Coordinates of N, CA and C in Angstrom, one line a residue:
M490 N 155.2 74.6 96.3 CA 153.8 75.0 97.2 C 153.9 76.2 97.6
G491 N 153.3 76.8 97.0 CA 153.4 78.6 97.2 C 152.2 79.0 98.5
F492 N 152.5 80.2 99.1 CA 151.3 80.7 100.0 C 151.0 81.7 99.2
D493 N 149.5 81.5 99.1 CA 148.9 82.6 98.4 C 147.6 83.3 99.2
R494 N 148.0 84.5 99.6 CA 147.3 85.1 100.8 C 145.9 85.5 100.0
N495 N 145.9 85.7 98.7 CA 144.8 86.1 98.1 C 143.6 85.1 98.2
H496 N 144.0 83.8 97.9 CA 143.4 82.5 97.9 C 142.7 82.3 99.3
I497 N 143.7 82.3 100.3 CA 143.1 82.4 101.8 C 142.4 83.5 102.3
S498 N 142.7 84.7 101.9 CA 141.4 85.7 102.3 C 140.0 85.6 101.7
H499 N 140.1 85.0 100.2 CA 138.9 85.0 99.7 C 137.9 83.8 100.5
K500 N 138.8 82.8 100.9 CA 138.0 81.7 101.6 C 137.7 82.2 103.0
G501 N 138.5 82.9 103.5 CA 138.0 83.5 104.7 C 136.7 84.5 104.6
I502 N 136.6 85.4 103.8 CA 135.6 86.0 103.5 C 134.3 85.0 103.0
R503 N 134.4 84.3 102.1 CA 133.3 83.2 102.0 C 132.8 82.5 103.1
L504 N 133.9 82.1 104.0 CA 133.5 81.4 105.2 C 132.9 82.2 106.2
I505 N 133.1 83.7 106.4 CA 132.4 84.4 107.1 C 131.0 84.9 106.5
E506 N 130.9 85.0 105.2 CA 129.6 85.1 104.3 C 128.6 83.9 104.7
Y507 N 129.2 82.7 104.8 CA 128.4 81.4 105.0 C 127.8 81.5 106.2
G508 N 128.6 81.8 107.4 CA 128.2 81.8 108.5 C 127.4 82.8 109.1
G509 N 127.5 84.2 108.4 CA 126.5 85.2 108.5 C 125.2 84.8 108.1
L510 N 125.2 84.3 107.0 CA 123.8 83.7 106.1 C 123.3 82.4 107.0
F511 N 124.1 81.7 107.5 CA 123.6 80.6 108.5 C 123.1 81.0 109.7
V512 N 123.7 82.2 110.3 CA 123.2 83.1 111.5 C 121.6 83.5 110.9
I513 N 121.5 84.1 110.0 CA 120.2 84.9 109.4 C 119.3 83.9 109.4
I514 N 119.4 82.7 108.6 CA 118.4 81.6 108.3 C 117.9 81.1 109.6
V515 N 119.1 80.5 110.4 CA 118.7 80.0 111.8 C 117.7 81.2 112.8
C516 N 118.2 82.2 112.6 CA 117.2 83.4 113.5 C 115.9 83.5 112.8
T517 N 115.9 83.5 111.6 CA 114.6 83.8 111.0 C 113.6 82.7 111.1
L518 N 114.0 81.5 111.0 CA 113.4 80.1 111.2 C 113.0 80.0 112.8
I519 N 113.7 80.6 113.6 CA 113.4 80.6 115.1 C 112.1 81.6 115.2
A520 N 112.4 82.7 114.7 CA 111.5 83.9 114.6 C 110.1 83.3 114.0
G521 N 110.4 82.7 112.9 CA 109.1 82.2 112.2 C 108.3 81.1 113.2
V522 N 109.0 80.3 113.9 CA 108.3 79.5 114.6 C 107.8 79.9 115.8
Q523 N 108.4 80.9 116.3 CA 107.8 81.7 117.8 C 106.8 82.3 117.2
E524 N 106.5 83.0 116.1 CA 105.3 83.6 115.6 C 104.4 82.5 115.6
I525 N 104.4 81.7 114.9 CA 103.5 80.5 114.9 C 103.0 80.0 116.1
L526 N 103.8 79.7 117.0 CA 103.0 79.3 118.3 C 102.6 80.3 119.0
K527 N 102.9 81.8 119.0 CA 101.9 82.8 119.4 C 100.6 82.7 118.7
M528 N 100.5 82.7 117.2 CA 99.2 82.4 116.7 C 98.6 81.4 117.4
A529 N 99.2 80.3 117.3 CA 98.3 79.1 117.9 C 98.1 79.3 119.4
A530 N 98.7 80.0 120.4 CA 98.2 80.2 121.7 C 97.2 81.1 121.6
A531 N 97.1 82.3 120.6 CA 96.0 83.3 120.3 C 94.8 82.5 120.0
G532 N 95.1 81.4 119.1 CA 94.0 81.0 118.6 C 93.2 81.8 117.4
E533 N 94.0 82.5 117.0 CA 93.9 83.4 115.4 C 95.0 83.8 114.8
V534 N 94.7 84.2 113.6 CA 95.7 84.5 112.9 C 95.3 86.2 112.1
T535 N 96.2 87.0 112.5 CA 95.6 88.6 112.0 C 96.4 88.7 110.6
L536 N 95.8 89.6 109.9 CA 96.7 90.2 108.8 C 98.0 90.6 109.1
A537 N 98.3 91.2 110.3 CA 99.7 91.5 110.7 C 100.6 90.2 110.8
D538 N 99.9 89.1 111.4 CA 100.7 88.0 111.5 C 101.0 87.5 110.0
L539 N 100.3 87.5 109.1 CA 100.4 87.1 107.9 C 101.7 87.9 107.4
L540 N 101.3 89.3 107.5 CA 102.5 90.1 106.6 C 103.9 89.9 107.3
L541 N 103.9 89.5 108.6 CA 105.3 89.1 109.4 C 105.9 87.9 108.8
M542 N 105.2 87.0 108.9 CA 105.4 85.5 108.0 C 105.9 85.9 106.4
F543 N 105.5 86.8 106.1 CA 105.8 87.0 104.8 C 107.0 87.6 104.6
I544 N 107.5 88.6 105.7 CA 108.8 89.2 105.9 C 109.9 88.2 106.0
Y545 N 109.4 87.2 106.9 CA 110.4 86.1 107.2 C 110.6 85.2 105.7
L546 N 109.7 84.9 105.1 CA 109.6 84.2 103.7 C 110.5 84.9 103.1
E547 N 110.4 86.2 102.6 CA 111.5 86.9 102.1 C 112.8 86.8 102.5
V548 N 113.1 87.1 103.7 CA 114.4 87.0 104.0 C 115.1 85.6 103.7
V549 N 114.2 84.6 103.9 CA 115.0 83.2 103.4 C 115.0 83.1 102.2
A550 N 114.1 83.7 101.4 CA 114.3 84.0 99.9 C 115.3 84.7 99.6
M551 N 115.7 85.6 100.0 CA 116.8 86.6 100.0 C 118.1 85.8 99.9
V552 N 118.4 84.9 101.0 CA 119.2 84.2 101.5 C 119.5 83.3 100.4
G553 N 118.5 82.6 100.1 CA 118.5 81.4 98.9 C 119.1 82.1 97.6
V554 N 118.7 83.2 97.2 CA 119.0 83.9 96.0 C 120.7 84.3 95.9
Y555 N 120.8 84.5 97.1 CA 122.5 84.8 97.5 C 123.1 83.8 97.2
L556 N 122.8 82.7 98.2 CA 123.5 81.5 98.0 C 123.6 81.0 96.4
E557 N 122.6 81.2 95.8 CA 122.7 80.7 94.4 C 123.3 81.5 93.3
S558 N 123.2 82.6 93.7 CA 123.9 83.4 92.3 C 125.3 84.3 93.2
G559 N 125.4 84.3 94.4 CA 126.3 85.0 94.9 C 126.2 86.6 95.0
K560 N 124.9 87.2 94.3 CA 124.7 88.4 94.4 C 123.2 88.8 95.1
L561 N 122.9 89.8 95.7 CA 121.8 90.1 96.2 C 121.2 91.3 95.5
P562 N 120.0 90.9 95.1 CA 119.3 91.7 93.9 C 118.6 92.9 95.0
V563 N 119.1 94.1 94.5 CA 118.3 95.1 95.2 C 117.0 95.2 95.7
R564 N 116.0 94.7 94.7 CA 114.7 94.7 95.0 C 114.1 94.0 96.1
M565 N 114.9 93.1 96.4 CA 114.3 91.8 97.5 C 114.3 93.0 98.9
P566 N 115.3 93.6 99.3 CA 115.2 94.4 100.5 C 114.2 95.4 100.3
L567 N 113.8 95.9 99.2 CA 112.7 96.9 99.3 C 111.5 96.2 99.3
Y568 N 111.2 95.0 98.7 CA 110.1 94.4 98.9 C 109.7 94.2 100.5
I569 N 110.8 93.8 101.1 CA 110.7 93.6 102.7 C 110.2 95.0 103.5
G570 N 111.0 96.2 102.7 CA 110.3 97.4 103.2 C 109.1 97.8 103.0
I571 N 108.8 97.3 101.9 CA 106.9 97.5 101.7 C 106.2 96.8 102.6
V572 N 106.6 95.6 102.5 CA 105.7 94.7 103.6 C 105.8 95.1 104.8
A573 N 107.2 95.4 105.6 CA 107.3 95.9 106.8 C 106.6 97.4 107.0
L574 N 106.4 98.1 106.2 CA 105.7 99.6 106.4 C 104.3 99.1 106.5
A575 N 104.0 98.1 105.3 CA 102.3 97.8 105.5 C 101.8 97.3 106.5
R576 N 102.6 96.4 107.0 CA 102.6 95.9 108.6 C 102.3 97.1 109.6
Y577 N 103.2 97.8 109.4 CA 103.0 99.0 110.6 C 101.7 99.7 110.4
L578 N 101.5 100.1 109.1 CA 100.1 100.7 109.0 C 99.0 99.8 109.3
A579 N 98.8 98.5 109.0 CA 97.9 97.5 109.8 C 97.7 97.6 110.9
L580 N 98.9 97.8 111.8 CA 98.6 97.5 113.0 C 98.7 98.7 113.8
D581 N 99.2 99.6 113.3 CA 99.3 101.2 114.3 C 98.2 102.3 113.5
A582 N 97.7 101.8 112.3 CA 96.8 103.0 111.7 C 95.9 103.7 112.6
K583 N 95.3 103.0 113.7 CA 94.0 103.6 114.3 C 94.8 104.5 115.6
D584 N 96.0 104.3 115.5 CA 96.6 105.2 116.8 C 97.5 106.2 116.1
M585 N 97.5 106.5 114.9 CA 98.3 107.2 114.1 C 97.8 108.6 113.7
D586 N 98.4 109.7 113.6 CA 97.5 110.8 113.2 C 97.6 110.8 111.7
T587 N 96.9 111.6 111.0 CA 96.5 111.6 109.4 C 97.8 112.0 108.9
W588 N 98.7 112.5 109.3 CA 100.0 112.9 108.7 C 101.1 111.8 108.6
K589 N 100.9 111.2 109.8 CA 102.1 109.7 109.9 C 101.6 108.5 108.9
V590 N 100.2 108.7 108.9 CA 99.6 107.6 108.0 C 99.9 108.0 106.4
I591 N 99.7 109.5 106.1 CA 100.2 109.9 104.9 C 101.8 109.5 104.6
A592 N 102.6 109.8 105.6 CA 103.9 109.8 105.7 C 104.2 108.1 105.2
V593 N 103.7 107.3 106.0 CA 103.9 105.9 105.9 C 103.3 105.2 104.5
A594 N 102.3 105.7 103.9 CA 101.8 105.5 102.6 C 102.7 106.1 101.7
S595 N 103.5 107.2 101.8 CA 104.2 107.8 100.8 C 105.5 107.1 100.7
A596 N 105.9 106.7 101.9 CA 106.9 105.9 101.9 C 107.0 104.6 101.3
I597 N 105.7 103.9 101.4 CA 105.7 102.7 100.4 C 105.5 102.9 99.1
V598 N 104.7 103.9 98.8 CA 104.4 104.4 97.2 C 106.1 104.8 96.9
L599 N 107.0 105.5 97.5 CA 108.1 105.6 97.1 C 109.1 104.4 96.9
L600 N 108.8 103.6 97.8 CA 109.7 102.2 97.5 C 109.1 101.4 96.3
A601 N 108.1 101.5 96.1 CA 107.1 100.7 95.0 C 107.8 101.6 93.7
V602 N 107.7 102.7 93.6 CA 108.6 103.3 92.7 C 110.0 103.1 92.6
A603 N 110.8 102.9 93.6 CA 112.0 102.4 93.2 C 112.3 101.0 92.7
V604 N 111.4 100.2 93.4 CA 111.0 99.1 92.5 C 110.9 99.0 90.9
L605 N 109.8 99.6 90.8 CA 109.5 99.9 89.3 C 110.7 100.2 88.5
A606 N 111.4 101.4 89.0 CA 112.8 101.9 88.4 C 113.8 101.0 88.1
I607 N 114.1 100.2 89.3 CA 115.0 99.2 89.0 C 114.9 98.2 88.0
R608 N 113.5 97.8 88.0 CA 113.1 96.8 86.9 C 113.1 97.3 85.8
Y609 N 112.6 98.5 85.6 CA 112.8 99.1 84.1 C 114.3 99.0 83.6
G610 N 115.1 99.7 84.7 CA 116.4 99.7 84.3 C 117.1 98.5 83.7
H611 N 116.7 97.4 84.3 CA 117.4 96.2 84.1 C 116.6 95.5 82.7
M612 N 115.5 95.9 82.4 CA 114.9 95.5 81.1 C 115.4 96.3 80.0
K613 N 115.5 97.6 80.3 CA 115.8 98.7 79.2 C 117.4 98.5 79.0
F614 N 118.2 98.4 80.2 CA 119.6 98.4 80.2 C 120.1 97.1 80.7
P615 N 120.0 95.9 80.0 CA 120.6 94.8 80.5 C 121.8 94.5 80.6
Y616 N 122.2 93.8 81.8 CA 123.6 93.7 81.9 C 124.3 92.5 80.8
D617 N 125.2 92.8 80.4 CA 125.8 91.7 79.5 C 126.1 90.1 80.0
S618 N 126.7 90.3 81.0 CA 127.5 88.9 81.6 C 126.3 88.0 81.7
P619 N 126.5 86.5 81.8 CA 125.6 85.8 82.3 C 125.6 85.7 83.7
G620 N 124.2 85.2 84.4 CA 123.9 85.3 85.7 C 124.2 86.5 86.5
S621 N 123.9 87.6 85.8 CA 123.6 89.0 86.2 C 122.4 89.3 86.8
A622 N 122.1 90.3 87.3 CA 121.1 91.0 88.0 C 119.9 90.8 87.0
A623 N 120.0 91.2 85.7 CA 119.1 91.0 84.5 C 118.3 89.6 84.3
D624 N 119.6 88.8 84.6 CA 118.9 87.4 84.1 C 117.9 87.2 85.4
E625 N 118.2 87.3 86.7 CA 117.1 87.2 87.9 C 115.6 87.7 87.5
D626 N 115.7 88.8 86.4 CA 114.3 89.6 86.3 C 113.5 88.5 85.0
K627 N 114.4 87.9 84.2 CA 113.8 87.1 83.0 C 113.4 85.7 83.7
V628 N 113.9 85.1 85.0 CA 113.5 83.7 85.4 C 111.8 83.7 85.7
H629 N 111.6 84.9 86.6 CA 110.2 84.8 87.2 C 109.4 84.7 85.8

C-alpha cells in the first residue's frame, strides 16, 4: 500500500473545486430569492430585474456545465458580461452622458464579436478529443 501524493493532491483540488462551486450555487440561489422577494415587495418586475435574474440563471448553468464536463466554456462568462452591460445600460442610460453610453454599447458589441470569433473558431477548427469545447457547440 503506497502513498500517492499525486492522487491525494488531485482529490484535494477536486474537493476545493466542488466546495467553491457549492458556495457559488448557494450564493446565486440566495441572491435570486432575495431579488424575487424585492420584486414581490415592489409589486412590479422591471427589465433590469429580468436581466439580473437571467444573469443568475447563466451562473447556475455555467456551474452545471462545469460539473458535467469538467470544463468551463469561455463563451458563458462572455454572455454574462453582455447581459450585465445591457442591464447597466437599462438602469443608468438616462443618467449617462452620450460618450459613456457609446462606450458601454461598444463593449457589448466587442463581447458579442468575441463570442462569434470563439464560436467560429470552434466550428472551423474543432478539437479532436471527445467531450471537448467543440462538442459543447454541437449539442445546442
